[in-house]
Coordinates of N, CA and C and ligand atoms in Angstrom, one line a residue:
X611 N -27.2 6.2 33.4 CA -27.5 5.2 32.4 C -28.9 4.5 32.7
X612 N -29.3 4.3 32.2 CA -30.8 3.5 31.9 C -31.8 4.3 32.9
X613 N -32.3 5.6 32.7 CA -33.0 6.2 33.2 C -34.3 5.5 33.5
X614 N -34.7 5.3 32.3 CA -36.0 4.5 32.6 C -36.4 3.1 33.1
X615 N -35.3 2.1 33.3 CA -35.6 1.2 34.1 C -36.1 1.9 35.6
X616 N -35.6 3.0 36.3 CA -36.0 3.3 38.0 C -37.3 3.8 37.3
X617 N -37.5 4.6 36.1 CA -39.2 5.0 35.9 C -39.8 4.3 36.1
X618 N -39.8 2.9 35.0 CA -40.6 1.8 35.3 C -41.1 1.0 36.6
X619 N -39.8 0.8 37.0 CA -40.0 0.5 38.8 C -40.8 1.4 39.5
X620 N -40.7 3.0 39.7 CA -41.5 3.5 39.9 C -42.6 3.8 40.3
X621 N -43.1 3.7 38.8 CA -44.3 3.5 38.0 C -44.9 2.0 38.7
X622 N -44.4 0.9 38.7 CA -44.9 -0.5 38.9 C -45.0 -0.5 40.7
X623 N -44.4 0.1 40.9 CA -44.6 -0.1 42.7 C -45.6 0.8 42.8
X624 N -45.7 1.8 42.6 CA -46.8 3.0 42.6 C -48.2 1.9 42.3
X625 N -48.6 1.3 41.0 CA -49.1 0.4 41.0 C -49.8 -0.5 41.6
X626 N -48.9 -1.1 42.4 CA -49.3 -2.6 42.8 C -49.5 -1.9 44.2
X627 N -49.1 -1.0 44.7 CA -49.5 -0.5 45.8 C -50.9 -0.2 46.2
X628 N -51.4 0.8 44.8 CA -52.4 1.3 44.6 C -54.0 -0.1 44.4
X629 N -53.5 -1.3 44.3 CA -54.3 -2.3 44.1 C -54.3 -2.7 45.1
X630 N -53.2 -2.8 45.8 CA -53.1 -3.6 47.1 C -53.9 -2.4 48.3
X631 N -53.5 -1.5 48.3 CA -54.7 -0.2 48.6 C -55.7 -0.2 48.7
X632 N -56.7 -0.9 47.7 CA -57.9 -0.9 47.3 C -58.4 -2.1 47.6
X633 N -57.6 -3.0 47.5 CA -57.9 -4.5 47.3 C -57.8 -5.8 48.5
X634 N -56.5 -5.5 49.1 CA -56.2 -6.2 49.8 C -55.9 -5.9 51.0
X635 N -56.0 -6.8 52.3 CA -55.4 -6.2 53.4 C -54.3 -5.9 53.8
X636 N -54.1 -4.7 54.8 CA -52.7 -4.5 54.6 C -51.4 -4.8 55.1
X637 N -51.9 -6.0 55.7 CA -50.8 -6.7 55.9 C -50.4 -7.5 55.1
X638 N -50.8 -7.5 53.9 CA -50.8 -8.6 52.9 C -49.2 -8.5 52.1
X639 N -48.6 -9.4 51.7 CA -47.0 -9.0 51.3 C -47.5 -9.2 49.7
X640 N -47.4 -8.6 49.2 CA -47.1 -8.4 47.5 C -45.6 -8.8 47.0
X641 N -45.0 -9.3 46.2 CA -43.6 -9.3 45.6 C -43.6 -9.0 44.4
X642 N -42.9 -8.2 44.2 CA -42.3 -8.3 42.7 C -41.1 -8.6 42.4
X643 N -41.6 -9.5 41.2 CA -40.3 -10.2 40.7 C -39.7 -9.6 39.4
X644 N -39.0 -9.7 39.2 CA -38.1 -9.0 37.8 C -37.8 -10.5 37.3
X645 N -38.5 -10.5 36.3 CA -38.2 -11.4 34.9 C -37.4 -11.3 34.1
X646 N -36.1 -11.9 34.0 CA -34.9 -11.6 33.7 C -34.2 -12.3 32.1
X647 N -35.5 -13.1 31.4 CA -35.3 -13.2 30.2 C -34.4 -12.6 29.9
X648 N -33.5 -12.5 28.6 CA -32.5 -12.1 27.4 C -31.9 -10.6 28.0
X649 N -32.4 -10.6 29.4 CA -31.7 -9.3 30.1 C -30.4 -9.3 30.6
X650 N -29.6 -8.6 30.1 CA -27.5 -9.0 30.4 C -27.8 -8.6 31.8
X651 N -26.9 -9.2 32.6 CA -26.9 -9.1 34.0 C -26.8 -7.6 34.7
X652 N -25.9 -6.8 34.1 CA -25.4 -5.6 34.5 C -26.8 -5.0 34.8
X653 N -28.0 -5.2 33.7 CA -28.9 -4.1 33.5 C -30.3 -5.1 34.8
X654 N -29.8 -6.6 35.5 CA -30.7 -7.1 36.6 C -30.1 -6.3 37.9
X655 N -28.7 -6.3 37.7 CA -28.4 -5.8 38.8 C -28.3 -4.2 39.1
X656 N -28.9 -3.7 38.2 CA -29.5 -2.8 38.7 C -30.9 -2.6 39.5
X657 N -31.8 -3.2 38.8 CA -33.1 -3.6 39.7 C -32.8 -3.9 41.2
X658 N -31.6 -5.0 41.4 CA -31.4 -5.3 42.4 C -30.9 -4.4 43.3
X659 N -30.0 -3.7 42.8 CA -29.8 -2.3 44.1 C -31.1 -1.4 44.1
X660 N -32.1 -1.5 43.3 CA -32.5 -0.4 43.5 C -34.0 -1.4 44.6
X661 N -33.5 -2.6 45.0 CA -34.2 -2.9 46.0 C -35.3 -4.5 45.3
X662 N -35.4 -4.5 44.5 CA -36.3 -5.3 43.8 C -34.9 -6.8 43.7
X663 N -35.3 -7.9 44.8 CA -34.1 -8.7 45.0 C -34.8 -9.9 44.7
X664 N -36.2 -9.9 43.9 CA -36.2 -11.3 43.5 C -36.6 -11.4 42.0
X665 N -36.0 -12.2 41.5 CA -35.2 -12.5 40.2 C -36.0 -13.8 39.9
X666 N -36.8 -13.7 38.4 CA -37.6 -14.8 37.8 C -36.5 -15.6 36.6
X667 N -36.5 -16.7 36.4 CA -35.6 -17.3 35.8 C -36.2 -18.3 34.7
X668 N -36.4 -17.9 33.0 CA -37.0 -19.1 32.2 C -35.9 -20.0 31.9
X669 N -34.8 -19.6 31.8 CA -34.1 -20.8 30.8 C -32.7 -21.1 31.4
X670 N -32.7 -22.5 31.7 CA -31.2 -22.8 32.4 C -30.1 -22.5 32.0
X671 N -29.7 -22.6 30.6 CA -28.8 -22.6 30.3 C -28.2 -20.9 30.6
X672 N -29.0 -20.0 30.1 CA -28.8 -18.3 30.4 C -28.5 -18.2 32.0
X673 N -29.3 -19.0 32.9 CA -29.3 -18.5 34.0 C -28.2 -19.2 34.6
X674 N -27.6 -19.8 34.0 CA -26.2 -20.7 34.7 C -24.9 -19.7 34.0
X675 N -25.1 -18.9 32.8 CA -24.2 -17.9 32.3 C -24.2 -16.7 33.5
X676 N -25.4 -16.4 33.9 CA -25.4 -15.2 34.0 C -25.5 -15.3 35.8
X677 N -25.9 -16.0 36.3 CA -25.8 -16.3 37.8 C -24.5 -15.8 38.7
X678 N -23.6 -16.0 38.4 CA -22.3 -15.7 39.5 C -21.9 -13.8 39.0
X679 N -22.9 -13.4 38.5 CA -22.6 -12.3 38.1 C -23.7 -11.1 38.8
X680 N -24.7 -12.1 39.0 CA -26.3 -11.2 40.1 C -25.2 -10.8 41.7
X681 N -25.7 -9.8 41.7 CA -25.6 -9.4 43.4 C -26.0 -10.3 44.3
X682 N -25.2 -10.6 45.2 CA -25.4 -11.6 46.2 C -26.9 -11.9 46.8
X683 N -27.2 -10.9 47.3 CA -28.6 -11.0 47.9 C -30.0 -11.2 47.1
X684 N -29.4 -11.5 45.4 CA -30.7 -12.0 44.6 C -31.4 -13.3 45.5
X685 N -32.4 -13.4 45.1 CA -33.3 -13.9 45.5 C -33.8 -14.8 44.5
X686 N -33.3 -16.1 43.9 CA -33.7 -16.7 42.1 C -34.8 -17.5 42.4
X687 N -35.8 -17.2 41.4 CA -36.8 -18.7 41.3 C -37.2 -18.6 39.9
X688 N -37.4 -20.3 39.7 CA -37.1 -20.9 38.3 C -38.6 -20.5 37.8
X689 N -39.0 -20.0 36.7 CA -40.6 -20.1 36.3 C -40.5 -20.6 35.0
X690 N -39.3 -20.6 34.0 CA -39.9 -21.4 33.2 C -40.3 -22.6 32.9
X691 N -40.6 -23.4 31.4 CA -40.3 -24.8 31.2 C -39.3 -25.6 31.6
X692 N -39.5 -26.7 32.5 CA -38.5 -27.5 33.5 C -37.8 -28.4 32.7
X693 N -37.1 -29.2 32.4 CA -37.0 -30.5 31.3 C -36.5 -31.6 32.7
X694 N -36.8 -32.5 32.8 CA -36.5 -33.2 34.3 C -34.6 -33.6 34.0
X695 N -34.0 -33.4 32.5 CA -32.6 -33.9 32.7 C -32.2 -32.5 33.2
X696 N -32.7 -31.5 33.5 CA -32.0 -29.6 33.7 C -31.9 -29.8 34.7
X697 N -33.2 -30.4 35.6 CA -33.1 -30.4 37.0 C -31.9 -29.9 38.0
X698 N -30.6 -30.5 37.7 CA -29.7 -31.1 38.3 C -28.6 -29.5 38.2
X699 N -28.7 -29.0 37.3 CA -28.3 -28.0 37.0 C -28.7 -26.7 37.9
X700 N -29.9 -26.7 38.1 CA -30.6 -25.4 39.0 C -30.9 -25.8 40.4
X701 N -30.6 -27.1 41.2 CA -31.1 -27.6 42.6 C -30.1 -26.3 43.1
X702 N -29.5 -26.0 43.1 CA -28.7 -25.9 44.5 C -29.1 -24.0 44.5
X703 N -28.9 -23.7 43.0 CA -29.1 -22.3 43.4 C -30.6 -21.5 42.9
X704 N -31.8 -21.8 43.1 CA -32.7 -21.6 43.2 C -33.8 -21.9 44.5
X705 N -34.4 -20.3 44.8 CA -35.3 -20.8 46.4 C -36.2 -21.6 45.6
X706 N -37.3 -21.2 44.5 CA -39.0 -21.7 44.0 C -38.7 -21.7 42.9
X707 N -39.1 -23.3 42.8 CA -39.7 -23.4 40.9 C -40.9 -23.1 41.2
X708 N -41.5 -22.7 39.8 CA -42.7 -22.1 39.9 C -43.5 -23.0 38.9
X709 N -42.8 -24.2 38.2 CA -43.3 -24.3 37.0 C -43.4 -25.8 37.4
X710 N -44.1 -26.3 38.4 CA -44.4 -27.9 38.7 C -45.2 -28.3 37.8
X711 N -45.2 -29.4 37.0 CA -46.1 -30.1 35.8 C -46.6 -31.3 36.0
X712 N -45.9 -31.8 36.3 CA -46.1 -33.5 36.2 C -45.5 -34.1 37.5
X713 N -45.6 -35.4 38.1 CA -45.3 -36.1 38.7 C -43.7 -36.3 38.5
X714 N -43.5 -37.2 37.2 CA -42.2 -37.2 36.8 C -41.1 -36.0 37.2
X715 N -41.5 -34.9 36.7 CA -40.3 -33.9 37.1 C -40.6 -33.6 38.8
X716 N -41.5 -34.2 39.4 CA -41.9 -34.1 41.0 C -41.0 -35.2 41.3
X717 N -40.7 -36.0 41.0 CA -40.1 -37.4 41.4 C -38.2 -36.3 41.3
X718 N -38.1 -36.2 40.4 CA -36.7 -35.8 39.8 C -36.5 -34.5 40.5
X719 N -37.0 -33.8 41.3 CA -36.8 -32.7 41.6 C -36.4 -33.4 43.1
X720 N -37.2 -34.2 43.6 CA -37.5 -34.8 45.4 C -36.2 -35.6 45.0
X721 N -35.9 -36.4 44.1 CA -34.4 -37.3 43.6 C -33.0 -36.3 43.9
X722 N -33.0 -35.3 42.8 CA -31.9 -34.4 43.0 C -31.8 -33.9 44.8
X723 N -32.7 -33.1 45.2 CA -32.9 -32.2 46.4 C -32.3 -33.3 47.6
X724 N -32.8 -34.6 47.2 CA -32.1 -35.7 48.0 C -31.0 -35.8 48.4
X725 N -30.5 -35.9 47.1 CA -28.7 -35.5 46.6 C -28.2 -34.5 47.4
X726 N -28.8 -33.8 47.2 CA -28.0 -32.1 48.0 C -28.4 -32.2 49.7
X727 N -29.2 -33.1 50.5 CA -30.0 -33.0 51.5 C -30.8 -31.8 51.6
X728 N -31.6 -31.3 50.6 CA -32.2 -30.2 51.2 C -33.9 -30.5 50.3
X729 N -34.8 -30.0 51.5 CA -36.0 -29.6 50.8 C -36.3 -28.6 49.3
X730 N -36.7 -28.9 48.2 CA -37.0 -27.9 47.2 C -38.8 -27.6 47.4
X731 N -38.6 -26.5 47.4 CA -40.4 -25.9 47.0 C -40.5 -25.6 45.8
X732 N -42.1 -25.8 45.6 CA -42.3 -25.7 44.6 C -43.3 -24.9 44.5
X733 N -44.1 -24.4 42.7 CA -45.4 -24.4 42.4 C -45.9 -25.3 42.0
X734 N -47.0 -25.5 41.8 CA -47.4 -26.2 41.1 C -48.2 -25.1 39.5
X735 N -48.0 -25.4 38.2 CA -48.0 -24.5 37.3 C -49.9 -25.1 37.1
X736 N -50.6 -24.2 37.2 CA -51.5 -24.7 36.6 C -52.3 -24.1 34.8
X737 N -52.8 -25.0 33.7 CA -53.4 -24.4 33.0 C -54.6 -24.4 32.9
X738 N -54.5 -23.0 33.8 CA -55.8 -22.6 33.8 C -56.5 -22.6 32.7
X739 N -56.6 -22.2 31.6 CA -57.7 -21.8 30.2 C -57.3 -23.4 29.5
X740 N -57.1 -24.4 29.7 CA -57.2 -25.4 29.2 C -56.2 -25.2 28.1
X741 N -54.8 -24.7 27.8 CA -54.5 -24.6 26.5 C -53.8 -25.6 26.3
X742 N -53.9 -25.9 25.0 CA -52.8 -27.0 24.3 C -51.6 -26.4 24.2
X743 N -51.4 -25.3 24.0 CA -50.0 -24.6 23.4 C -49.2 -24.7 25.7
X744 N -49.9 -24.4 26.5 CA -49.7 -23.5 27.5 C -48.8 -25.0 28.1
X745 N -47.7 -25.0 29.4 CA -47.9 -26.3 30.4 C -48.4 -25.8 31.4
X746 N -48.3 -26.7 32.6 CA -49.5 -26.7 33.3 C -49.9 -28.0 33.6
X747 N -50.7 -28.2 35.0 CA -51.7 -29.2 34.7 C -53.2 -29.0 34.6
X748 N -54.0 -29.3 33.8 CA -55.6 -29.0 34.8 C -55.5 -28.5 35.4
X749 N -56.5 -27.3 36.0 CA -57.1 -27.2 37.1 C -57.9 -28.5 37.8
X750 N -58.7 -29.3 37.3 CA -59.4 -30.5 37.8 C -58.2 -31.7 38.2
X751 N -56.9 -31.1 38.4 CA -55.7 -32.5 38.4 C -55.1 -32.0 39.6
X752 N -54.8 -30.9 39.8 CA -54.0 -29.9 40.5 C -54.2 -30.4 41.9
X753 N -55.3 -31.1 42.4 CA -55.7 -31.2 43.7 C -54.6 -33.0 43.9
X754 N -55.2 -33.5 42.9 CA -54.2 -35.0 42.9 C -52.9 -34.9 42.5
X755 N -52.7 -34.1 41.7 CA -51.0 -33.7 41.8 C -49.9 -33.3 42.9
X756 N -50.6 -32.5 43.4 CA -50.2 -31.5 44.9 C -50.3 -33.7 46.5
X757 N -51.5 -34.0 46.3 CA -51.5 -34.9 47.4 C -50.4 -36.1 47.3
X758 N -50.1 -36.7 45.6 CA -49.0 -37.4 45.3 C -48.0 -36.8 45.4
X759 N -47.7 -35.4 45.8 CA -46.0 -34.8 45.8 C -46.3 -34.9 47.2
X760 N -47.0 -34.7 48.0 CA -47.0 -34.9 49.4 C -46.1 -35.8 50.1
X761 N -46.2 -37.0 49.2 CA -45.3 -38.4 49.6 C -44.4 -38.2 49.5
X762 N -43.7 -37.4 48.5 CA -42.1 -37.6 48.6 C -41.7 -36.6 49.6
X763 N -40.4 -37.4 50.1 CA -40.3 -36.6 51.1 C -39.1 -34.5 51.2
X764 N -38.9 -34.9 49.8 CA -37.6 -33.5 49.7 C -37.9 -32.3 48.7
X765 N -39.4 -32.1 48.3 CA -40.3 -31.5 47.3 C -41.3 -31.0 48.2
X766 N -41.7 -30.1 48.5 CA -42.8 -29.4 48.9 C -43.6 -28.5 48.4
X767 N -45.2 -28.4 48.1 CA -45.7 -27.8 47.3 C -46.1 -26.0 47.8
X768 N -45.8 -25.2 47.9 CA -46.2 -24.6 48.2 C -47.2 -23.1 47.5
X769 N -47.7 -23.6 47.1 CA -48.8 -22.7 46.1 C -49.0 -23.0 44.8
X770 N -49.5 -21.8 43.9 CA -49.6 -22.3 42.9 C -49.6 -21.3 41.4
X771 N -49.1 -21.4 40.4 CA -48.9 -20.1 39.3 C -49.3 -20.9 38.4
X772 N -49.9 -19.6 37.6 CA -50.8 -19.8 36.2 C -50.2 -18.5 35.8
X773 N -49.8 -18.5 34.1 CA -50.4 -17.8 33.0 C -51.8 -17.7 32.0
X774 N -52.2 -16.9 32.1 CA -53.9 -16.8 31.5 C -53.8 -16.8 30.2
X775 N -54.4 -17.4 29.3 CA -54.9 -16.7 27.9 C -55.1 -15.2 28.1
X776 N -54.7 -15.0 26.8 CA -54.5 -13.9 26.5 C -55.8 -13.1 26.3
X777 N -56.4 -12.3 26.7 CA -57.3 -11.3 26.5 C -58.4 -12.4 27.9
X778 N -57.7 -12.3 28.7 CA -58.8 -14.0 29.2 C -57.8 -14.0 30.9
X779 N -57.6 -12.3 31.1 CA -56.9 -12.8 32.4 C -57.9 -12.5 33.7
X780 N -58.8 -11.6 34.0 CA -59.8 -11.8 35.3 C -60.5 -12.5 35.4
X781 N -60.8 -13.6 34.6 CA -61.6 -14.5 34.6 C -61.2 -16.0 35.6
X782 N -59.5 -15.5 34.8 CA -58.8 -16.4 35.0 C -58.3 -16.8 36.2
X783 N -57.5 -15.2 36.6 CA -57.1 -15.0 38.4 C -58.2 -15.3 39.2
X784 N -59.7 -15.1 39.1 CA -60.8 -15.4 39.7 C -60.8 -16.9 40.1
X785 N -61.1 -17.7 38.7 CA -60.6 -18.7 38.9 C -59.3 -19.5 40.0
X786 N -58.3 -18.9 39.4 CA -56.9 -19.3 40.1 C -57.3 -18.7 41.8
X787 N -57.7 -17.5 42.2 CA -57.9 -17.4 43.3 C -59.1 -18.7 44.3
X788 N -60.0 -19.3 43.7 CA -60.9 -19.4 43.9 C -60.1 -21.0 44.0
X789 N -59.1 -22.0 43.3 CA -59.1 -22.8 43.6 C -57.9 -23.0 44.4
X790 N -57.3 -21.7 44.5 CA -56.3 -21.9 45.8 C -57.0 -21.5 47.2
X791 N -58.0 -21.0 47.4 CA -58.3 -21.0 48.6 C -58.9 -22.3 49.2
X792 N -59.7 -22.9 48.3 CA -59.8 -24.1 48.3 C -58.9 -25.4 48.6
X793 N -57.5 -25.0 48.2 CA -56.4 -26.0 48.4 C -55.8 -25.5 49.4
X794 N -55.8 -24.3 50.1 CA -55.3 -23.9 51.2 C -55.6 -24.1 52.4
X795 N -57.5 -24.6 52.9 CA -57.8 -25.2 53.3 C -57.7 -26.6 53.9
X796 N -57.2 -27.2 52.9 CA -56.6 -28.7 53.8 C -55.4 -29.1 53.4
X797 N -54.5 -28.0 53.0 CA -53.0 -28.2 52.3 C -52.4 -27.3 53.5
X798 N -51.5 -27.8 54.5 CA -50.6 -27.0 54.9 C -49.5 -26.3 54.5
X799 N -49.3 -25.2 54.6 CA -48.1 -24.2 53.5 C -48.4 -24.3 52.4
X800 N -49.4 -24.0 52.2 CA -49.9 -23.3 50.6 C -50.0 -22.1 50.9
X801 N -49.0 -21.1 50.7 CA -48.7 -19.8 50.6 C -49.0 -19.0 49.9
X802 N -48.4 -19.5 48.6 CA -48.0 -18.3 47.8 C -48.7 -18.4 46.3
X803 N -49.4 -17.6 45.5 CA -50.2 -17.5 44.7 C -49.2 -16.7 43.3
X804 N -48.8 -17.0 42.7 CA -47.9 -16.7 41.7 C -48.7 -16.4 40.1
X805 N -49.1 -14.8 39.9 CA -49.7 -14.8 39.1 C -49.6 -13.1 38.5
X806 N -49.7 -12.8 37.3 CA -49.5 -11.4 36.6 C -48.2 -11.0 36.1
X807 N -48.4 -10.1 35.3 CA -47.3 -10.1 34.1 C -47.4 -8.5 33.9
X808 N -46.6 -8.1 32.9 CA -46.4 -6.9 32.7 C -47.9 -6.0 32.6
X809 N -48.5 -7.1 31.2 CA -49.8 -6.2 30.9 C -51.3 -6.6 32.0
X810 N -50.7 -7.2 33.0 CA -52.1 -7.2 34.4 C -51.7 -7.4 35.4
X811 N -50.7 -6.9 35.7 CA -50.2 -7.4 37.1 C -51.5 -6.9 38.5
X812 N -52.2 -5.7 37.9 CA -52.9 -4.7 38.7 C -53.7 -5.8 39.3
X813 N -54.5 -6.2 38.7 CA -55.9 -6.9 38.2 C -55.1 -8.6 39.1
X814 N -54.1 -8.8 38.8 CA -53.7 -10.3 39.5 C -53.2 -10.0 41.3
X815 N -53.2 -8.5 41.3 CA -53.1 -7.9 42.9 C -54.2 -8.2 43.5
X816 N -55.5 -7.8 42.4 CA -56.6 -7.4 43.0 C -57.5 -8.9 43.5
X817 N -57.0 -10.3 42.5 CA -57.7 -11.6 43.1 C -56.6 -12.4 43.9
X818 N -55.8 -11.6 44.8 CA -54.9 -12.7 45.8 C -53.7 -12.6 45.5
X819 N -53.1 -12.1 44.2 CA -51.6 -12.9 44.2 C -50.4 -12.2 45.3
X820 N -49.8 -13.1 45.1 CA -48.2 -12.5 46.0 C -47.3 -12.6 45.4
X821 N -47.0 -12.9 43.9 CA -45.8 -12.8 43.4 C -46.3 -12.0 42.5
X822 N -45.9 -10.9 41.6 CA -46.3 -10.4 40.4 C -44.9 -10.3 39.7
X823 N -45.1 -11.2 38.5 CA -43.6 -11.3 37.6 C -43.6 -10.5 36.6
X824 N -42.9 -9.7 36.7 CA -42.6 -8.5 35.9 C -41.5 -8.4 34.5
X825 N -41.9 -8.6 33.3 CA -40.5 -8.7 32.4 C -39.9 -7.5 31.8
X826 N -40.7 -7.4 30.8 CA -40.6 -5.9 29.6 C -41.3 -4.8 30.3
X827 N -42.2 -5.2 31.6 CA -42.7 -3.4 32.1 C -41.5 -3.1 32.8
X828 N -40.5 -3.8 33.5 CA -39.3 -3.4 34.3 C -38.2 -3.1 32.9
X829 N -37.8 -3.8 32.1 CA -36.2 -3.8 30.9 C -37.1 -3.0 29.9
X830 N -38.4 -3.0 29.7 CA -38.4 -2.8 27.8 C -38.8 -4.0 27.6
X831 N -38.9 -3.4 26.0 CA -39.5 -5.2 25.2 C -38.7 -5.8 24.9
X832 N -38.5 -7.5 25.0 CA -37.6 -8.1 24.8 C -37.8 -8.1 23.0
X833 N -36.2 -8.2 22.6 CA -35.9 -8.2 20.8 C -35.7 -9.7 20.4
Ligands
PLP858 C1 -41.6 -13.8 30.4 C2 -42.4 -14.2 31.6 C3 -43.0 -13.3 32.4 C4 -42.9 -11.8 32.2 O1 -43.6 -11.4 31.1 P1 -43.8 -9.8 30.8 O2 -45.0 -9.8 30.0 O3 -42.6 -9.4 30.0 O4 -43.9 -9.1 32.0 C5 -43.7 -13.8 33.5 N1 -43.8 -15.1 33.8 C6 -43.3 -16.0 32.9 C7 -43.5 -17.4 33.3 C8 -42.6 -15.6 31.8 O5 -42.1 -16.5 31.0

């Protein structure tokens, strides 16, 4: 059954390999994530035995259906739109939101994580191409957002993810590479660089990233 999901995997690790090859050092850890959108569980947990154990998550209400049904050893982080009342719903079984915005949902994330006694990490989501449609904060904000989560004490920032405009992604990663090295310099554990998608993940290898989130190149196109 589903021959072509192990193609695509294949195919995508052959890939990211091949950038990372060319591009990066080799010690450098690459991840791929399987983006798990409107995907029925049966057809994630396949990805997951075939080794690919970390699992991208947009929307709570799906991922609260479909959660006790992933193979134990998934690995969940939140990347969609956050709403700060959801919060409370995804603390306990998610490692990384990827989708930090605002202060407000920074306050409510360090509030909930409280509740549970545990540290939550985060991204911080940046918009990079300035969009109105996109969230995100600034790039020009990103530095004062990150030093105000500093204070609280059960939220920790640890990197940073952008989606690019569309036709508008090496400009972008360039960018995104260029202001995370910058913030990694006087930010301790700023790790991880969360960036590329089905149609660039190559190209988001090639400026730094460590996560590459994978949707419709791993399932097909979503309907
Ligand atoms: C859907 C989604 C992806 C994956 O997109 P594909 O183009 O299907 O690979 C990655 N990141 C986020 C935040 C998404 O919402």
């Amino acid at each position: 059954m589903d021959p072509d999901i192990y193609e695509n995997l294949k195919r995508i690790r052959f890939e990211v390999g091949e950038a990372k090859a060319k591009y990066r050092k080799s010690d450098d850890d690459v991840r791929i994530m399987a983006v798990t959108k409107t995907v029925p569980y049966e057809r994630v947990n396949m990805v997951i035995d075939d080794g690919i154990t970390l699992l991208g998550e947009n929307r709570v209400q799906e991922f609260l259906e479909k959660k006790d049904h992933y193979r134990s050893n998934a690995e969940v982080h939140f990347i969609g739109r956050l709403q700060t009342n959801k919060v409370k719903y995804i603390i306990d079984s998610v490692k990384l939101i990827h989708s930090l915005d605002s202060m407000k949902l920074a306050e409510e994330i360090d509030r909930q994580a409280a509740k549970k006694g545990i540290c939550m990490e985060v991204l911080a989501e940046v918009n990079i191409g300035g969009e109105e449609s996109k969230s995100g904060v600034p790039a020009s904000e990103v530095r004062q957002l990150i030093s105000e989560v500093s204070q609280l004490k059960n939220i920790k920032v640890k990197g940073l993810m952008a989606i690019p405009p569309v036709g508008k992604s090496e400009e972008s990663f360039e960018k995104m590479q260029e202001l995370f090295c910058g913030l990694k310099a006087d930010n301790a554990g700023m790790e991880i660089l969360s960036m590329g998608m089905t149609s660039d993940f190559a190209l988001a290898v090639k400026y730094g990233s460590n996560i590459v989130r994978i949707g419709s190149g791993i399932f097909g196109s979503r309907k």
